[in-house]
Tab-separated table of C-alpha atoms and ligand atoms in Angstrom:
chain	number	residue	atom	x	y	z
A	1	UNK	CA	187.018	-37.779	6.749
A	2	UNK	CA	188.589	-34.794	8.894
A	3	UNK	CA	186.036	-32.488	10.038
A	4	UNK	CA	186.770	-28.943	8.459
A	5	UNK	CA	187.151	-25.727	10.649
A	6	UNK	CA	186.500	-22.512	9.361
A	7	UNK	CA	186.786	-19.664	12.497
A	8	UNK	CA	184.177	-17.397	12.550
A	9	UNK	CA	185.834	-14.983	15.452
A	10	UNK	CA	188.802	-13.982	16.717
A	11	UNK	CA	189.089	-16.038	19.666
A	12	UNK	CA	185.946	-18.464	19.445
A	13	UNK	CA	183.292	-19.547	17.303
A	14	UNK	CA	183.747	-21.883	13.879
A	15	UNK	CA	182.126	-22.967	10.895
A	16	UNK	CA	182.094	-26.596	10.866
A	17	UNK	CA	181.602	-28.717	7.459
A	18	UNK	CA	182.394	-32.451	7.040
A	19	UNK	CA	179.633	-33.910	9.150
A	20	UNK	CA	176.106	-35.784	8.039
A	21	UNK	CA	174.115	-35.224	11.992
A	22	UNK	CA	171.272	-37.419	10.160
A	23	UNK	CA	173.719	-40.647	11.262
A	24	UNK	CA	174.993	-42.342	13.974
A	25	UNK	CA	178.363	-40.881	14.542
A	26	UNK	CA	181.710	-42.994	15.049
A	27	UNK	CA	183.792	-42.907	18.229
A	28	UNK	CA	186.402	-40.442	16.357
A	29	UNK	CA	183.635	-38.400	14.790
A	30	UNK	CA	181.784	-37.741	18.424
A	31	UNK	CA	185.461	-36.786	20.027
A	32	UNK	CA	186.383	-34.618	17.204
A	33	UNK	CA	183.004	-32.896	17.221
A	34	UNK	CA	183.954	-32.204	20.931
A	35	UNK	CA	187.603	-31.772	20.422
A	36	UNK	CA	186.230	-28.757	18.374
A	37	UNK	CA	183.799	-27.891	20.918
A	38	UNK	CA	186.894	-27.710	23.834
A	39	UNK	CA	188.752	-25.150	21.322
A	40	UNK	CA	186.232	-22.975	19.660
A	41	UNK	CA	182.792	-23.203	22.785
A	42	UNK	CA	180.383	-22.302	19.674
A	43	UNK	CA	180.409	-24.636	16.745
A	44	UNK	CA	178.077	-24.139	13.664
A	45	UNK	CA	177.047	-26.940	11.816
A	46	UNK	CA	175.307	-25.731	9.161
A	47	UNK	CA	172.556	-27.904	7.294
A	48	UNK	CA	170.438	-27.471	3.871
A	49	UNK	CA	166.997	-29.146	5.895
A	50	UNK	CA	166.260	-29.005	9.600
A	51	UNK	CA	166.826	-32.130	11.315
A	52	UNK	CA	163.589	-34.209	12.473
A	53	UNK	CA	163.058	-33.750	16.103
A	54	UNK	CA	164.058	-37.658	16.403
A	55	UNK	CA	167.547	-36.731	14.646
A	56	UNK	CA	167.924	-33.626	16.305
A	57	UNK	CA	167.877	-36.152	19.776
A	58	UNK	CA	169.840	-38.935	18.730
A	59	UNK	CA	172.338	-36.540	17.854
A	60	UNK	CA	172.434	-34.984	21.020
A	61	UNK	CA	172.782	-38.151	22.981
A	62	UNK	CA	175.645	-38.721	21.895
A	63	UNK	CA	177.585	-36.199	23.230
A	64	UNK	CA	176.300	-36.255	26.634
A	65	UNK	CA	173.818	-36.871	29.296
A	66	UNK	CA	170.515	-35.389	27.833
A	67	UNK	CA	167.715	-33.372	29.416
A	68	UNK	CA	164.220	-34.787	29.306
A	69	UNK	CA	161.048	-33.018	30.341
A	70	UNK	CA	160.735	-30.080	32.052
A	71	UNK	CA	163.065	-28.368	34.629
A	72	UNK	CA	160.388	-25.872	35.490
A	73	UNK	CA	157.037	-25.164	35.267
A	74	UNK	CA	155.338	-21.882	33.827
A	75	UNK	CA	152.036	-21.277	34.885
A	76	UNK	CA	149.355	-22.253	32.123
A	77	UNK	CA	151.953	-22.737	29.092
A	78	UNK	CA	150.846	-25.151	26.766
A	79	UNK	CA	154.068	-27.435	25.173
A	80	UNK	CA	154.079	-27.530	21.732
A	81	UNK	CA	157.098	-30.123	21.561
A	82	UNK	CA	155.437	-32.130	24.523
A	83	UNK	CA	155.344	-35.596	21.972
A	84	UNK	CA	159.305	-34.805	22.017
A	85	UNK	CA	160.789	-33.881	26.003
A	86	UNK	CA	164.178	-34.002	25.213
A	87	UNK	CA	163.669	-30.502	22.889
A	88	UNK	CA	162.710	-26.965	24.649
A	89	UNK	CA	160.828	-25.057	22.390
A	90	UNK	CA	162.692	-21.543	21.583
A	91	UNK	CA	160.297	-19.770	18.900
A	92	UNK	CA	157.688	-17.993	19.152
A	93	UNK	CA	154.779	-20.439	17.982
A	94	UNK	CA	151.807	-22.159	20.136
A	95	UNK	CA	150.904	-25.556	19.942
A	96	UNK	CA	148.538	-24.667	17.321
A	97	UNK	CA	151.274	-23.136	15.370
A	98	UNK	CA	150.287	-19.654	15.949
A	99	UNK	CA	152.770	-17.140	16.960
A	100	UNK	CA	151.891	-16.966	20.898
A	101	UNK	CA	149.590	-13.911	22.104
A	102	UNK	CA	151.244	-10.290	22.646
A	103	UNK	CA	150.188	-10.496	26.520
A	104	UNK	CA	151.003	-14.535	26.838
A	105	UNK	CA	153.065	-16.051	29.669
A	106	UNK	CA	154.800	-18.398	27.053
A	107	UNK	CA	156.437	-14.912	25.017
A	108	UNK	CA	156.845	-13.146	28.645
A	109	UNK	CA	159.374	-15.683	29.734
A	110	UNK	CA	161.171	-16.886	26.316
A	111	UNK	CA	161.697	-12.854	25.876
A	112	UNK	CA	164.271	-13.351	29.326
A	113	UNK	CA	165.908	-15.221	26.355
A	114	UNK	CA	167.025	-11.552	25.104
A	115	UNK	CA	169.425	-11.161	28.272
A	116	UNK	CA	173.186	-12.724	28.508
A	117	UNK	CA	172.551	-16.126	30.189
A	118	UNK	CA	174.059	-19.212	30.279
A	119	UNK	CA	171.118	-21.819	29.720
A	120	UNK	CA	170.477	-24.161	33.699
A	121	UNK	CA	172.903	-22.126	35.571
A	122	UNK	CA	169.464	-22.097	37.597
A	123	UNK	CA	170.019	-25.738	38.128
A	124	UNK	CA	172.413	-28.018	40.230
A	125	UNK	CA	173.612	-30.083	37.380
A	126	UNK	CA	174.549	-27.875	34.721
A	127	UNK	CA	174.131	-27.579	31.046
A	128	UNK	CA	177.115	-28.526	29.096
A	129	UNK	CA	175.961	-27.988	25.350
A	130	UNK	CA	172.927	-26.985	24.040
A	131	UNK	CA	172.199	-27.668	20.360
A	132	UNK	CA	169.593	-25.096	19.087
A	133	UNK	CA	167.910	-26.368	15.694
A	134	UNK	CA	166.498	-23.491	13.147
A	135	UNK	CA	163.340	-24.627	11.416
A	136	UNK	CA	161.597	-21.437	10.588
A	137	UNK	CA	163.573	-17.839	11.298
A	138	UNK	CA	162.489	-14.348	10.577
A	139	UNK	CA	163.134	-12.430	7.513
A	140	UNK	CA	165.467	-10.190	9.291
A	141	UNK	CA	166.613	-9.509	12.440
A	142	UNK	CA	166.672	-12.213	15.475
A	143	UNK	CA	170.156	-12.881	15.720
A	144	UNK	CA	172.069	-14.984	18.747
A	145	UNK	CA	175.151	-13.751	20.400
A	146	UNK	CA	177.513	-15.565	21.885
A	147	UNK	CA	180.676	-14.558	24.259
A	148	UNK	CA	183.417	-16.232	25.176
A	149	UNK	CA	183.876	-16.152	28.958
A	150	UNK	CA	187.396	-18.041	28.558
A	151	UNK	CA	188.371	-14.949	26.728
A	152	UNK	CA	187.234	-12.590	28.688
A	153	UNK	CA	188.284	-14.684	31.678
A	154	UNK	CA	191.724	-14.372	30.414
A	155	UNK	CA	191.766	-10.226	29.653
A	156	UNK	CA	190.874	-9.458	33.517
A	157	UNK	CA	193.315	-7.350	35.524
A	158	UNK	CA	194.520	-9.796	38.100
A	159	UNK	CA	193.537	-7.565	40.939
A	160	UNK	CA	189.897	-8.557	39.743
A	161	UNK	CA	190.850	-12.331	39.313
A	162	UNK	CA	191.925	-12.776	42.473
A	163	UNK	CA	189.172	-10.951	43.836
A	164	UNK	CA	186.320	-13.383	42.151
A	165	UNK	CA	188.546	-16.719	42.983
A	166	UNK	CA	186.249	-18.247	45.577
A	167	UNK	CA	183.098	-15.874	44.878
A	168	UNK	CA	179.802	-18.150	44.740
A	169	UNK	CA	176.377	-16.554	42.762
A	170	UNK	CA	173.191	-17.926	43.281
A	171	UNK	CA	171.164	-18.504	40.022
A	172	UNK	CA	167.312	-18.484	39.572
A	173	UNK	CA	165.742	-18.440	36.823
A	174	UNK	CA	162.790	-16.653	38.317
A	175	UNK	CA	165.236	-13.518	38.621
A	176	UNK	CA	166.219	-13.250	35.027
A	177	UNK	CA	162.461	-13.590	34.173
A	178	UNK	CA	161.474	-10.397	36.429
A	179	UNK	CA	164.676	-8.854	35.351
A	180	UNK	CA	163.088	-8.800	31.701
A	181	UNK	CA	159.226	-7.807	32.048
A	182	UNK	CA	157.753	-11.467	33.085
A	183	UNK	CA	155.190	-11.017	35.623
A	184	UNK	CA	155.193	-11.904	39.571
A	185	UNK	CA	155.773	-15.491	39.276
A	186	UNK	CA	153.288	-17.956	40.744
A	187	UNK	CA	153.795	-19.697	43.651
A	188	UNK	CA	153.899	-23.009	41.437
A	189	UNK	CA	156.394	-21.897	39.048
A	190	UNK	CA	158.549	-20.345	42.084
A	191	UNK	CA	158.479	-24.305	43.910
A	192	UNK	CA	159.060	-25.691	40.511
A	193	UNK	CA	162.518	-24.698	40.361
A	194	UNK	CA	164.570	-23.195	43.243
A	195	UNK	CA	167.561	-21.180	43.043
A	196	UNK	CA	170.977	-22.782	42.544
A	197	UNK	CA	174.797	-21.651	43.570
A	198	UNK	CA	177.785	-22.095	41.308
A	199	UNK	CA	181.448	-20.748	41.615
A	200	UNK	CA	181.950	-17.837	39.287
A	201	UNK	CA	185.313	-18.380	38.297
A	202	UNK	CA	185.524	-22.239	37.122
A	203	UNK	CA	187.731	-24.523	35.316
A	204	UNK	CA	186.448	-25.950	32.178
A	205	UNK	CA	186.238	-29.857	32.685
A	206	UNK	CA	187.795	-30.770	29.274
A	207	UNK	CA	189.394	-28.154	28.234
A	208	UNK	CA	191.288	-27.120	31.742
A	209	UNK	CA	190.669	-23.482	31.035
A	210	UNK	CA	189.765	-20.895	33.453
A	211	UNK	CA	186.010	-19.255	32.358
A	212	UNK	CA	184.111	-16.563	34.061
A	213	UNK	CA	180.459	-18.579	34.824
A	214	UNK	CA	177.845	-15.967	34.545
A	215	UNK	CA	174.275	-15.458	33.511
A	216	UNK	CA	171.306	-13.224	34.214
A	217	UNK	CA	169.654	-16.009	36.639
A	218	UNK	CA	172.651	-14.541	38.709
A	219	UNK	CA	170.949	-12.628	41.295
A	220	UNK	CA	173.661	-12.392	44.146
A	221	UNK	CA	176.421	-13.344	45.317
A	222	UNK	CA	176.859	-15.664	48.120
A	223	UNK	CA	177.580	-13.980	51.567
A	224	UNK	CA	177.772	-10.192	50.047
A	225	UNK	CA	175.598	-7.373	50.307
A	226	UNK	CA	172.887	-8.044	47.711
A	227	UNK	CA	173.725	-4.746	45.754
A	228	UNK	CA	177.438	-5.270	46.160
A	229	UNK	CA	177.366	-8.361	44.494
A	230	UNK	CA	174.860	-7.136	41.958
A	231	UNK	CA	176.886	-4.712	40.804
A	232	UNK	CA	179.901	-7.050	40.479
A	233	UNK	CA	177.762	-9.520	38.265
A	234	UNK	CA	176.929	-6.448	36.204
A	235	UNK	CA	180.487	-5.541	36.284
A	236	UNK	CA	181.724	-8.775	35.253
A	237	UNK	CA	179.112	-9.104	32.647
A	238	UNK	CA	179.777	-6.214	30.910
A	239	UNK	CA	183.832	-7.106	30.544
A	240	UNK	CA	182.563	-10.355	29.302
A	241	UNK	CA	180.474	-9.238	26.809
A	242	UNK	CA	182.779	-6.618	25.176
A	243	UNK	CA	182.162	-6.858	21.170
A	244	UNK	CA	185.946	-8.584	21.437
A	245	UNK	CA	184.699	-11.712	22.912
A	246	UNK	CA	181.626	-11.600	20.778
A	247	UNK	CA	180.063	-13.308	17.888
A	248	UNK	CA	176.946	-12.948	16.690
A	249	UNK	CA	175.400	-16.092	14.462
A	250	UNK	CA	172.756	-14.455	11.892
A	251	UNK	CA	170.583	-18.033	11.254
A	252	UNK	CA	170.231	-19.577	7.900
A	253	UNK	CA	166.985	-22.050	7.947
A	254	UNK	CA	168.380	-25.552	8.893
A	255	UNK	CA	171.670	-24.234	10.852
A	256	UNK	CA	172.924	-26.763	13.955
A	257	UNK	CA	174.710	-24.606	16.564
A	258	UNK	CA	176.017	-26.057	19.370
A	259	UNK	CA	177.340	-23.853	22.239
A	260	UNK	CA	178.672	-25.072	25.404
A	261	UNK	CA	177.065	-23.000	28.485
A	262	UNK	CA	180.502	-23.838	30.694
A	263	UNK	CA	181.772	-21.247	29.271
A	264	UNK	CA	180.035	-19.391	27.096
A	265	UNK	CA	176.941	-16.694	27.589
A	266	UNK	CA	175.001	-16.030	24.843
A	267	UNK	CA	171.568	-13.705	24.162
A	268	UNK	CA	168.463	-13.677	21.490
A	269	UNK	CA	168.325	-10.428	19.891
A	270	UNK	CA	164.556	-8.765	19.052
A	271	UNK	CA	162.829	-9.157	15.539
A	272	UNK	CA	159.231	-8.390	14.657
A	273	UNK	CA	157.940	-11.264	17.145
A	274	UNK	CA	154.216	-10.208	16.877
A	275	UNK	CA	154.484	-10.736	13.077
A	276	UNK	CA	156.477	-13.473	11.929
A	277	UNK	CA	157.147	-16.967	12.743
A	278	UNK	CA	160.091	-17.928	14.270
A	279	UNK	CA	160.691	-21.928	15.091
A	280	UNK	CA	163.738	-22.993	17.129
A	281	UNK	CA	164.109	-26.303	18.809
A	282	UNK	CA	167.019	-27.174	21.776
A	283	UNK	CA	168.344	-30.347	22.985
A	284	UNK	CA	170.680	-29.938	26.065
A	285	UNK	CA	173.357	-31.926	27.698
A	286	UNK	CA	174.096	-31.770	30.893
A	287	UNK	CA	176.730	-32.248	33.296
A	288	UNK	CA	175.614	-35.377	35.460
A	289	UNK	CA	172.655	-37.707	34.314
A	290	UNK	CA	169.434	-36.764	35.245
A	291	UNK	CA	168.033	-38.176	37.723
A	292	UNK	CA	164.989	-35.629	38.556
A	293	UNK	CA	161.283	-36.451	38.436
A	294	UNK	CA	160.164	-36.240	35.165
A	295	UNK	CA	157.894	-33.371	34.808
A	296	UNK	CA	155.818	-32.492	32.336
B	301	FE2	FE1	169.442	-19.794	26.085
C-alpha cells in the first residue's frame, strides 16, 4: 500500500501515514520512505507507542549507514542509552532516570541543542537522516524547528549565490557548545572530536538540489577574516531561517521524525527543563560507513 502524504508546510515538511516501522520494510517501502525524504527533507511518521530502542535501530539501518557509539566525548557524562550505541540520548533524564542536575555538563551541552544546527556537520562523514524517537515530552512547550535550506537556498539574490559558491566553513562542535553557555571544554573532550570543513553551498546527493549547509558548529570560514566570515554565517543563517522556510513539529508521545541534516537545520526550543521529564532517543545515518574507533 502507497504511503500517504499529507504537507505540513509550504515548501517542506509532511505528515506521513501508511507505514508499520515495527517491521522489516520491503525494497519499495524503504525507497518510497526516501523518495519522500528527497521531496519534503522532514518526514513525520507519527506512532500511537514509542518504538523499542531495538525497533527504533533496525529501522534506521535500513535507510543508511548507521552511527554507533560515540563521536565525542563529554567530560564525566554518564550514558543512559549506553546498552543501545546506535541511539544518542536527546532528553533531559540521567541514567537513573532523573532529570539531569541544573549545573550538569550533560544539560550544558544538550542545551547547544536550542541553536540552528545541522546534527555531525562537526564530523568528516556527515549525517544524512536522523530519526528522533519521542518517548516522554513535556506538557507544553519544547517544540523542534526545522528549515529548509533548499528553500532558502533557492530565494537568495544571485549576487549572494555566487558569492558563497566555493566558500568552505569549518565546523566544531566545541564552538556551538561555548556559543550556548557550556563551559571551557576539557582538553579530552576538545581531542575527542576535532573540527571539520564542508562546502557551504552543496548539492543534495539524491535529490540534485542546491542547499545552503549551515549549522552553529560553523565557526569560520575557510581562508577569511574570522569576523568576516562570522558574520556571513550569521547572515546566511538568518535568510535561512526566515518563518517561510520554517516548520515547527509540536511532539505527540510516540511521533517518528526523520529529518535529513543535508539540507535541513533544525533547533530545540526551551520548556520547563528543571521540572519535567522529557525522553527523546536519535538514530543517525550517515553519509559513508563508519569506520571510526568505537568509543564509548
Ligand atoms: Fe540536533
Amino acid at each position: 500500500m502507497p504511503l500517504t502524504a499529507e504537507p505540513l508546510h509550504p515548501v517542506f515538511a509532511a505528515r506521513i501515514t501508511g507505514l508499520d516501522l515495527t517491521q522489516t520494510l520491503t525494497p519499495d517501502q524503504v525507497q518510497e520512505v526516501r523518495s519522500l525524504m528527497d521531496r519534503y527533507a522532514v518526514c513525520v511518521y507519527p506512532n500511537a507507542v514509542s518504538l523499542t530502542n531495538d525497533q527504533h535501530i533496525a529501522f534506521g539501518r535500513q535507510l543508511g549507514p548507521m552511527q554507533r557509539g560515540r563521536v565525542l566525548k563529554v567530560t564525566g557524562r554518564q550514558e543512559r542509552l549506553s546498552d543501545w550505541p546506535e541511539l544518542v540520548d536527546v532528553g533531559n533524564l540521567d541514567p537513573d532516570g532523573k532529570i539531569q542536575a541544573p549545573d550538569s555538563r550533560a544539560r550544558a551541552f544538550n542545551n547547544g541543542n536550542r541553536l540552528w544546527h545541522t546534527d555531525m556537520s562537526f564530523h568528516p562523514n556527515r549525517a544524512t537522516y536522523s530519526l528522533l524517537n519521542s518517548h516522554l515530552i513535556p506538557p507544553s512547550a519544547g517544540e523542534t524547528e526545522f528549515a529548509d535550506e533548499r528553500a532558502a537556498y533557492d530565494a537568495l539574490p544571485n549576487a549572494m549565490k555566487e558569492r558563497i559558491e566555493t566558500l568552505v566553513a569549518s565546523h566544531s562542535i566545541w564552538h556551538s557548545r561555548m556559543l550556548s553557555g557550556f563551559p571551557e571544554p576539557t582538553a579530552e573532550e576538545i581531542a575527542s572530536r576535532p573540527p571539520a570543513e564542508h562546502k557551504i553551498v552543496q548539492i543534495h546527493p539524491t535529490s540534485g538540489r542546491k542547499t545552503l549547509y549551515l549549522a552553529s558548529h560553523a565557526s569560520h570560514i575557510v581562508g577569511m577574516p574570522v569576523e568576516e566570515g562570522r558574520a556571513l554565517i550569521k547572515e546566511l543563517a538568518d535568510f535561512a531561517t526566515q518563518p517561510r522556510f520554517v516548520y515547527r513539529h509540536r511532539w505527540t508521545q510516540g511521533d517518528v521524525v526523520i529529518w535529513d541534516n543535508r539540507c535541513t537545520m533544525h533547533r530545540a526550543t526551551p520548556f520547563e527543563d528543571l521540572r519535567y521529564p522529557r525522553d527523546m532517543r536519535r538514530a543517525t545515518c550517515r553519509e559513508n560507513e563508519v569506520v571510526e574507533a568505537f568509543m564509548h
